[in-house]
Structure formats: C-alpha cells, structure tokens
Amino acid sequence: MPNYTIIGYTTDAIVHDYNTSTISLPSDFNANEDRVRFEIIEGGTGRYLDGDYDNNEIGDDSNQDANVFDMDGNLLHSGQVYAESVDVYVAPDGTEIEVTRVEINGVHVGDLVNTPLEPGVVYTFSYSYNVGAPRSDDPNTSENEARPDTRTAYEDFQDVPCFVSGTRLMTQDGMQPVERIGVGDALWTLDRGWQKVRWRGLRPFEDHAGFPAPIEIRPGALGPGSPARRLRVSPQHRILLAHPACTLLFGAAEVFVAARHLLGWPGVSEVRPGGGDAYHHLLFERHEVLFCDGVATESLYLGDRTPLLRPGPPETLRRALADGHRQTARLCLTAREARALRPGRFAAPALADRPVPAARRRAHRAA
C-alpha cells in the first residue's frame, strides 16, 4: 500500500484572470500560508493520481484516499481523492505548465503542478483535459470507449530541491557539513572549479511540519563508492548520474535524476528527519554540479524552484544571476525516463580527473 506526500497550492493561491485567460501567483506569495500538503494513501499498487472522467464527483479509484493538511500540520480535508481536471498554461519562455485541480467529494481542496509557478509571472491558458485511465473499445457495444491515459504519476508533481543537515560538500578546507558553509565560501564545482556561494537558505524542520520527508541514499546504492557515506536530500534534489547507457538512451553522458525518482532502488528510501535537521539551499552565479561524499549533485536552480522558498534570494540578486540560470547544468530526466536506468551501475565521480588547482590538492587528499 504505497503512500505519497506532495506539496501543492491552496485553492485560492493561484489568481485567475478570466478576461485574459491567464493565471499568476501574487508577488506576496507566502510559502507557509499558500501551500497545502497532500498525504495520499493508495489502497492498491497505483502510481497515478486517478481522475473523475465521468464527472460524478466520486472519482475513478475507490482505493485512492487523501488527507490534506496546511503547512502547520492541521488537517483540512479527508476522503477519496481525485484529479478533477488539468489546465495547461504557457509560461513566457514557452514552457507548458500543467495545473491539476484536486477534489474530495466534489470539493476543491488544492492544486498540484508539474513545475512550480513563479510569483509575479503571468501564464496564458492553452487547453484543458479530463483525467482518466486508458480504455479500449468494447466490441460488445456500439459506443466508442477508447481513450488515452491522461493521468499524472505521483512522482511527476514537483517540490523544492535542497540538502539536509549533515551533508558534506567539497570546500577549500576539505569536506565540510552544509550547515558550516556560508555566503562567500568557495565550493568545488565540476564545470568551473572553485565557485563562491552567493546566497544560502535554511528551513528547520521543527518550524514547518509540512515539509516533505527527505530521501536517504545509503553507501554504494548508486554504484561502487557512490555515495561513500549516507546522503540525505529533499525528494526533488537532483543527483548526477553518468554511464554509457545514458548516452545511448538520452544522448547525454551525464544526466540529472531527482532523488525521489530513485525510490525503489536498493538502498534508497524515504526517512523521517532527526531533531535539529533542516533543509539547506546553496545558490551560485550559475546552476552548478557540486561534490558530496562520492556523489555529484546540483546547487539551487533559480529557473523554476524559488517560488517555494520563503524567504528566498533577494529580488536584486535574482535579477543579477538570471543569465546564469536560464538552463540547468545537465539534462534533467523525467520520472518515466529515470525508470529506464538500472541501479548499482553509477560509480562515484573521480575528483582526480578534474583540474583541481595545485594549491588545493593537499586539502582534497586530507578529505
């Protein structure tokens, strides 16, 4: 009986302008007040948020229930849950954003998205569709019942990537816990060597009961020596994987995969945070590939994540770094693409193969 935790928007967080067929998040969007946490309980083995294709306000999957909480942990709604419909909007850069209206017993309880909306940005309506499982024609009737699968997999709804307290990264003083890293500290990046942190964010778990639980990747779960020690990150935090199979499948030797898309691999699991744990965000001039203990992973990406960060980077800094965050550092796989990869094949990245400045080699060896 799989359970899924997804963070979405409250019913009134997204502002609709029906005269212009657009939506937006207000510039004063509040991540605590304007979000809700869905705890979905699948009575069967389903991976999809089923819909209400026949519009009977009941839903197609009688085994699909949910509890909906505010971000302080207060229960708001409970019952059989379904996706009423999906509206597709277009961002100014041409990206399509899917907004799923979620209901319980005919009541709108929140909205889920495949990419977080950015406050102050206007998204233009493109089209909408009902949500339903695939169905073939019934040869015993005269009706055409065939329809495609329009459901969304739970893992395709997106959250915010970040490190959990205790994660160690390569600094000029060797491997250091993320909580000791501050603005101005230089970290080793795969593409551009030493780069300084421009901004850091912190979200203690005890202050926000609705945070999604971390994903733990145990030593060797990805491949030989990767990671070298336990690694814990947020569900949407992307891990760099490199293997000849990536080139064959996706045309790129190195790809990013969200940690939650690795669930099901031996040694990868969702865990409860410990006392004093927090989510940490590290922002650089560009989207970077950082080195943890035997794992290469991403820094904070401004492109589509900061709507869920409050407080987030100052607007002046966001504008100054915009050019360096127009695209991610590597190709990012979808959940479906990630399922084509096989566990245990991705060895730890070799720091020795990277052009580490001579003055810093001693610190690397000591780490």
Short mmCIF file of C-alpha atoms in Angstrom, two decimals:
data_model
loop_
_atom_site.label_atom_id
_atom_site.label_comp_id
_atom_site.label_asym_id
_atom_site.label_seq_id
_atom_site.Cartn_x
_atom_site.Cartn_y
_atom_site.Cartn_z
CA MET A 1 0.00 0.00 0.00
CA PRO A 2 2.11 2.95 -1.24
CA ASN A 3 1.77 6.38 0.34
CA TYR A 4 2.72 9.65 -1.33
CA THR A 5 3.42 13.10 0.08
CA ILE A 6 3.01 16.01 -2.35
CA ILE A 7 3.11 19.75 -1.69
CA GLY A 8 0.58 21.80 -3.63
CA TYR A 9 -1.12 25.19 -3.66
CA THR A 10 -4.17 26.19 -1.65
CA THR A 11 -7.43 26.69 -3.52
CA ASP A 12 -7.03 30.48 -3.58
CA ALA A 13 -3.23 30.74 -4.04
CA ILE A 14 -3.43 30.89 -7.85
CA VAL A 15 -5.09 34.06 -9.15
CA HIS A 16 -7.27 33.57 -12.26
CA ASP A 17 -7.96 36.40 -14.69
CA TYR A 18 -10.83 35.07 -16.77
CA ASN A 19 -10.89 38.16 -19.01
CA THR A 20 -7.39 37.43 -20.29
CA SER A 21 -7.39 33.63 -19.73
CA THR A 22 -4.28 33.85 -17.56
CA ILE A 23 -3.16 32.83 -14.09
CA SER A 24 -0.43 34.05 -11.75
CA LEU A 25 0.86 33.81 -8.21
CA PRO A 26 0.76 37.14 -6.35
CA SER A 27 4.10 38.82 -5.70
CA ASP A 28 3.47 38.43 -1.94
CA PHE A 29 3.02 34.64 -2.23
CA ASN A 30 3.59 33.07 1.20
CA ALA A 31 5.01 29.52 1.13
CA ASN A 32 3.53 28.70 4.53
CA GLU A 33 0.04 30.16 4.09
CA ASP A 34 -0.45 29.48 0.37
CA ARG A 35 0.54 25.80 0.24
CA VAL A 36 -1.01 22.54 1.42
CA ARG A 37 0.39 19.05 1.97
CA PHE A 38 -1.33 16.06 0.39
CA GLU A 39 -0.86 12.70 2.11
CA ILE A 40 -2.24 10.24 -0.45
CA ILE A 41 -2.92 6.63 0.51
CA GLU A 42 -3.15 4.16 -2.36
CA GLY A 43 -5.12 1.08 -1.28
CA GLY A 44 -3.80 -0.82 -4.29
CA THR A 45 -0.50 -0.56 -6.13
CA GLY A 46 -1.31 2.54 -8.16
CA ARG A 47 1.34 5.09 -9.18
CA TYR A 48 -1.09 7.62 -10.65
CA LEU A 49 -3.47 10.26 -9.35
CA ASP A 50 -6.66 8.98 -10.94
CA GLY A 51 -9.39 11.30 -12.11
CA ASP A 52 -13.16 11.71 -12.32
CA TYR A 53 -13.58 11.05 -16.02
CA ASP A 54 -17.35 10.60 -15.79
CA ASN A 55 -17.79 13.80 -13.72
CA ASN A 56 -19.76 12.04 -10.98
CA GLU A 57 -17.84 13.81 -8.17
CA ILE A 58 -16.77 10.43 -6.78
CA GLY A 59 -13.58 9.61 -8.64
CA ASP A 60 -12.47 6.61 -10.65
CA ASP A 61 -10.34 4.90 -7.97
CA SER A 62 -12.22 3.92 -4.82
CA ASN A 63 -8.92 2.89 -3.17
CA GLN A 64 -7.35 6.35 -3.52
CA ASP A 65 -7.72 8.46 -0.37
CA ALA A 66 -6.02 11.56 0.95
CA ASN A 67 -5.57 13.74 3.98
CA VAL A 68 -4.90 17.38 3.17
CA PHE A 69 -3.02 19.46 5.76
CA ASP A 70 -1.96 23.07 5.97
CA MET A 71 1.78 23.67 6.35
CA ASP A 72 1.44 23.79 10.13
CA GLY A 73 0.11 20.22 10.17
CA ASN A 74 -3.60 20.97 10.70
CA LEU A 75 -5.99 18.60 8.90
CA LEU A 76 -8.16 20.45 6.36
CA HIS A 77 -9.81 17.70 4.28
CA SER A 78 -10.01 13.92 4.22
CA GLY A 79 -11.61 11.36 1.91
CA GLN A 80 -11.50 9.74 -1.52
CA VAL A 81 -9.38 12.00 -3.71
CA TYR A 82 -9.24 12.50 -7.47
CA ALA A 83 -7.96 14.85 -10.16
CA GLU A 84 -10.99 16.75 -11.46
CA SER A 85 -9.21 18.21 -14.47
CA VAL A 86 -5.91 19.54 -15.80
CA ASP A 87 -5.45 23.03 -17.24
CA VAL A 88 -2.33 23.61 -19.32
CA TYR A 89 -0.78 27.08 -19.31
CA VAL A 90 2.19 28.51 -21.19
CA ALA A 91 4.94 30.44 -19.42
CA PRO A 92 6.59 33.46 -21.07
CA ASP A 93 9.51 31.24 -22.19
CA GLY A 94 7.12 28.79 -23.89
CA THR A 95 7.22 26.11 -21.19
CA GLU A 96 3.93 24.28 -20.65
CA ILE A 97 2.76 24.15 -17.04
CA GLU A 98 0.10 21.61 -16.01
CA VAL A 99 -2.17 22.69 -13.14
CA THR A 100 -4.19 19.77 -11.70
CA ARG A 101 -7.39 20.61 -9.81
CA VAL A 102 -7.72 18.15 -6.92
CA GLU A 103 -11.08 17.41 -5.30
CA ILE A 104 -12.55 15.32 -2.47
CA ASN A 105 -16.29 14.60 -2.64
CA GLY A 106 -16.81 17.38 -5.16
CA VAL A 107 -14.91 19.97 -3.09
CA HIS A 108 -11.83 21.71 -4.50
CA VAL A 109 -9.04 21.04 -1.94
CA GLY A 110 -5.94 22.31 -3.75
CA ASP A 111 -3.90 22.41 -6.94
CA LEU A 112 -0.86 20.36 -7.96
CA VAL A 113 1.65 21.33 -10.66
CA ASN A 114 4.34 19.61 -12.69
CA THR A 115 6.51 22.75 -12.41
CA PRO A 116 6.16 25.36 -9.62
CA LEU A 117 4.77 28.74 -10.63
CA GLU A 118 6.85 31.85 -10.12
CA PRO A 119 5.26 34.78 -8.25
CA GLY A 120 4.56 37.77 -10.46
CA VAL A 121 4.80 35.78 -13.72
CA VAL A 122 1.70 35.56 -15.94
CA TYR A 123 0.83 32.19 -17.51
CA THR A 124 -1.52 32.01 -20.50
CA PHE A 125 -4.19 29.33 -20.85
CA SER A 126 -3.63 26.84 -23.69
CA TYR A 127 -6.01 23.89 -23.27
CA SER A 128 -7.52 21.54 -20.68
CA TYR A 129 -8.42 17.87 -20.41
CA ASN A 130 -10.19 15.38 -18.15
CA VAL A 131 -8.14 12.82 -16.24
CA GLY A 132 -8.73 9.12 -16.83
CA ALA A 133 -7.10 5.72 -17.21
CA PRO A 134 -6.70 4.22 -20.69
CA ARG A 135 -9.64 2.33 -22.11
CA SER A 136 -10.09 0.22 -25.24
CA ASP A 137 -13.16 -0.09 -27.46
CA ASP A 138 -15.75 -2.55 -26.18
CA PRO A 139 -16.66 -4.87 -29.09
CA ASN A 140 -19.96 -5.70 -27.36
CA THR A 141 -21.27 -2.14 -27.59
CA SER A 142 -21.75 0.36 -30.36
CA GLU A 143 -20.08 3.10 -28.34
CA ASN A 144 -16.52 4.23 -28.94
CA GLU A 145 -14.97 3.95 -25.47
CA ALA A 146 -11.30 4.17 -26.43
CA ARG A 147 -9.31 6.87 -24.66
CA PRO A 148 -5.64 7.53 -23.85
CA ASP A 149 -4.06 7.53 -20.40
CA THR A 150 -4.22 11.14 -19.18
CA ARG A 151 -3.23 10.52 -15.56
CA THR A 152 -0.16 12.04 -13.91
CA ALA A 153 2.25 9.84 -11.96
CA TYR A 154 2.64 10.95 -8.35
CA GLU A 155 6.39 11.44 -8.78
CA ASP A 156 5.85 13.89 -11.66
CA PHE A 157 4.46 16.54 -9.30
CA GLN A 158 7.36 18.76 -8.19
CA ASP A 159 8.74 20.11 -4.92
CA VAL A 160 11.91 22.06 -3.98
CA PRO A 161 15.47 20.58 -4.01
CA CYS A 162 17.76 21.09 -1.01
CA PHE A 163 20.41 19.43 1.19
CA VAL A 164 19.67 18.00 4.64
CA SER A 165 21.84 18.92 7.63
CA GLY A 166 24.99 16.79 7.81
CA THR A 167 25.52 16.56 4.04
CA ARG A 168 29.23 17.15 3.36
CA LEU A 169 30.45 19.09 0.33
CA MET A 170 33.90 19.76 -1.12
CA THR A 171 35.20 23.13 0.07
CA GLN A 172 38.66 24.71 0.06
CA ASP A 173 39.04 23.34 3.60
CA GLY A 174 38.10 19.80 2.57
CA MET A 175 34.73 18.10 3.04
CA GLN A 176 32.51 20.25 5.28
CA PRO A 177 28.91 19.82 6.52
CA VAL A 178 26.47 22.03 4.63
CA GLU A 179 25.43 23.81 7.85
CA ARG A 180 29.01 25.20 8.16
CA ILE A 181 29.02 26.66 4.66
CA GLY A 182 28.19 30.34 4.32
CA VAL A 183 27.96 33.10 1.73
CA GLY A 184 31.40 33.74 0.23
CA ASP A 185 32.72 30.22 0.86
CA ALA A 186 34.12 28.52 -2.24
CA LEU A 187 32.97 25.03 -3.25
CA TRP A 188 34.45 22.81 -5.92
CA THR A 189 32.21 22.53 -9.00
CA LEU A 190 32.56 20.05 -11.82
CA ASP A 191 32.35 22.62 -14.61
CA ARG A 192 34.03 25.78 -13.30
CA GLY A 193 36.32 24.80 -10.43
CA TRP A 194 36.08 26.86 -7.25
CA GLN A 195 32.93 28.98 -7.08
CA LYS A 196 31.66 31.14 -4.23
CA VAL A 197 28.26 30.77 -2.61
CA ARG A 198 26.16 33.84 -3.44
CA TRP A 199 23.21 33.06 -1.15
CA ARG A 200 22.18 30.32 1.28
CA GLY A 201 18.75 29.42 2.63
CA LEU A 202 17.71 27.48 5.73
CA ARG A 203 14.39 25.81 6.63
CA PRO A 204 14.39 23.98 10.02
CA PHE A 205 12.03 21.00 10.07
CA GLU A 206 10.67 21.83 13.51
CA ASP A 207 9.43 25.19 12.18
CA HIS A 208 7.48 23.66 9.27
CA ALA A 209 5.76 20.35 9.98
CA GLY A 210 4.50 20.07 6.41
CA PHE A 211 7.88 19.68 4.72
CA PRO A 212 8.26 16.59 2.51
CA ALA A 213 10.37 13.86 4.13
CA PRO A 214 13.99 13.52 2.96
CA ILE A 215 15.27 10.79 0.65
CA GLU A 216 18.16 8.77 2.06
CA ILE A 217 20.71 7.19 -0.30
CA ARG A 218 22.80 4.65 1.55
CA PRO A 219 26.50 3.94 0.81
CA GLY A 220 27.01 2.19 -2.52
CA ALA A 221 23.33 2.42 -3.53
CA LEU A 222 24.12 4.18 -6.81
CA GLY A 223 27.25 2.17 -7.60
CA PRO A 224 30.74 1.37 -6.25
CA GLY A 225 31.64 4.05 -3.69
CA SER A 226 28.59 6.15 -4.52
CA PRO A 227 27.74 7.55 -2.13
CA ALA A 228 30.69 6.97 0.20
CA ARG A 229 28.51 7.70 3.24
CA ARG A 230 24.81 8.19 3.90
CA LEU A 231 23.37 11.05 1.84
CA ARG A 232 20.03 12.75 2.60
CA VAL A 233 18.42 15.32 0.32
CA SER A 234 14.94 16.64 -0.45
CA PRO A 235 12.80 14.49 -2.79
CA GLN A 236 13.26 16.78 -5.79
CA HIS A 237 17.01 17.29 -5.33
CA ARG A 238 18.75 16.10 -8.48
CA ILE A 239 21.67 13.65 -8.49
CA LEU A 240 24.16 13.47 -11.38
CA LEU A 241 24.43 10.01 -12.95
CA ALA A 242 26.97 9.07 -15.61
CA HIS A 243 27.11 5.82 -17.59
CA PRO A 244 27.40 4.80 -21.25
CA ALA A 245 23.74 3.80 -21.05
CA CYS A 246 22.83 7.48 -20.53
CA THR A 247 24.39 8.35 -23.87
CA LEU A 248 22.53 5.55 -25.63
CA LEU A 249 19.19 6.34 -24.02
CA PHE A 250 19.22 10.14 -23.77
CA GLY A 251 22.10 11.42 -25.92
CA ALA A 252 23.97 12.79 -22.90
CA ALA A 253 26.84 11.16 -21.00
CA GLU A 254 25.73 12.76 -17.70
CA VAL A 255 22.15 13.36 -16.59
CA PHE A 256 20.32 14.72 -13.55
CA VAL A 257 17.76 12.49 -11.79
CA ALA A 258 15.55 13.66 -8.91
CA ALA A 259 16.19 11.68 -5.70
CA ARG A 260 12.55 10.60 -5.41
CA HIS A 261 12.76 9.08 -8.89
CA LEU A 262 15.36 6.68 -7.44
CA LEU A 263 12.90 5.29 -4.87
CA GLY A 264 12.61 1.57 -5.42
CA TRP A 265 16.35 1.17 -5.95
CA PRO A 266 18.02 -0.92 -3.23
CA GLY A 267 19.38 1.42 -0.57
CA VAL A 268 17.18 4.40 -1.48
CA SER A 269 14.27 5.22 0.84
CA GLU A 270 12.20 7.98 2.40
CA VAL A 271 13.18 8.70 6.02
CA ARG A 272 11.98 10.78 8.93
CA PRO A 273 14.17 13.80 9.74
CA GLY A 274 16.01 13.84 13.05
CA GLY A 275 15.92 16.51 15.73
CA GLY A 276 17.67 19.70 14.65
CA ASP A 277 17.60 18.75 10.96
CA ALA A 278 16.95 21.40 8.32
CA TYR A 279 16.85 21.84 4.56
CA HIS A 280 19.74 23.96 3.24
CA HIS A 281 19.90 25.76 -0.13
CA LEU A 282 23.14 26.91 -1.80
CA LEU A 283 22.93 29.39 -4.67
CA PHE A 284 25.76 30.20 -7.09
CA GLU A 285 26.21 32.52 -10.07
CA ARG A 286 25.15 29.59 -12.25
CA HIS A 287 23.47 26.25 -11.76
CA GLU A 288 26.42 24.11 -10.65
CA VAL A 289 27.36 20.47 -10.14
CA LEU A 290 28.73 20.04 -6.59
CA PHE A 291 30.63 17.17 -4.97
CA CYS A 292 29.25 15.42 -1.89
CA ASP A 293 30.61 12.18 -0.42
CA GLY A 294 31.02 10.11 -3.56
CA VAL A 295 28.10 11.80 -5.33
CA ALA A 296 27.81 14.71 -7.74
CA THR A 297 24.65 16.75 -7.20
CA GLU A 298 23.09 20.09 -8.03
CA SER A 299 23.13 23.52 -6.46
CA LEU A 300 19.94 25.59 -6.17
CA TYR A 301 18.46 26.40 -9.59
CA LEU A 302 16.59 29.68 -9.90
CA GLY A 303 14.86 28.70 -13.12
CA ASP A 304 11.75 27.08 -11.61
CA ARG A 305 12.28 26.39 -7.91
CA THR A 306 12.33 29.59 -5.88
CA PRO A 307 8.53 30.10 -5.74
CA LEU A 308 8.52 27.55 -2.90
CA LEU A 309 11.35 29.26 -0.98
CA ARG A 310 10.31 31.79 1.61
CA PRO A 311 12.29 33.74 2.45
CA GLY A 312 14.11 33.36 -0.86
CA PRO A 313 17.01 35.14 -2.54
CA PRO A 314 16.59 38.94 -2.73
CA GLU A 315 14.98 40.12 -5.94
CA THR A 316 18.06 42.20 -6.82
CA LEU A 317 20.24 39.08 -6.59
CA ARG A 318 17.76 37.03 -8.61
CA ARG A 319 17.90 39.58 -11.42
CA ALA A 320 21.70 39.74 -11.28
CA LEU A 321 22.00 35.95 -11.60
CA ALA A 322 19.21 35.44 -14.14
CA ASP A 323 21.51 34.85 -17.12
CA GLY A 324 23.33 32.05 -15.32
CA HIS A 325 20.09 30.26 -14.51
CA ARG A 326 18.40 30.13 -17.89
CA GLN A 327 19.06 26.39 -18.15
CA THR A 328 20.14 23.58 -15.88
CA ALA A 329 23.74 22.38 -15.79
CA ARG A 330 22.74 18.98 -17.22
CA LEU A 331 19.81 17.30 -18.92
CA CYS A 332 17.09 16.57 -16.33
CA LEU A 333 15.28 13.27 -16.73
CA THR A 334 11.56 12.87 -16.17
CA ALA A 335 10.24 10.15 -13.87
CA ARG A 336 9.44 7.94 -16.84
CA GLU A 337 12.92 8.38 -18.32
CA ALA A 338 14.57 7.65 -14.96
CA ARG A 339 12.80 4.29 -14.82
CA ALA A 340 14.88 3.17 -17.81
CA LEU A 341 18.06 3.28 -15.69
CA ARG A 342 19.32 0.27 -13.74
CA PRO A 343 20.53 0.65 -10.14
CA GLY A 344 24.06 -0.04 -8.95
CA ARG A 345 25.84 1.00 -12.16
CA PHE A 346 26.87 4.56 -11.35
CA ALA A 347 30.30 4.79 -9.70
CA ALA A 348 31.49 7.75 -7.65
CA PRO A 349 32.83 10.70 -9.70
CA ALA A 350 36.64 10.80 -9.80
CA LEU A 351 37.92 14.08 -8.40
CA ALA A 352 41.40 13.18 -9.60
CA ASP A 353 40.21 13.51 -13.18
CA ARG A 354 39.19 17.13 -12.61
CA PRO A 355 41.59 20.12 -12.92
CA VAL A 356 41.89 20.80 -9.18
CA PRO A 357 44.18 23.82 -8.51
CA ALA A 358 47.58 22.65 -7.23
CA ALA A 359 47.36 24.85 -4.16
CA ARG A 360 44.30 22.94 -3.03
CA ARG A 361 45.32 19.31 -3.71
CA ARG A 362 46.51 18.81 -0.14
CA ALA A 363 43.06 19.73 1.21
CA HIS A 364 41.46 17.23 -1.21
CA ARG A 365 43.80 14.43 -0.12
CA ALA A 366 43.15 15.21 3.53
CA ALA A 367 39.40 14.99 2.98
#
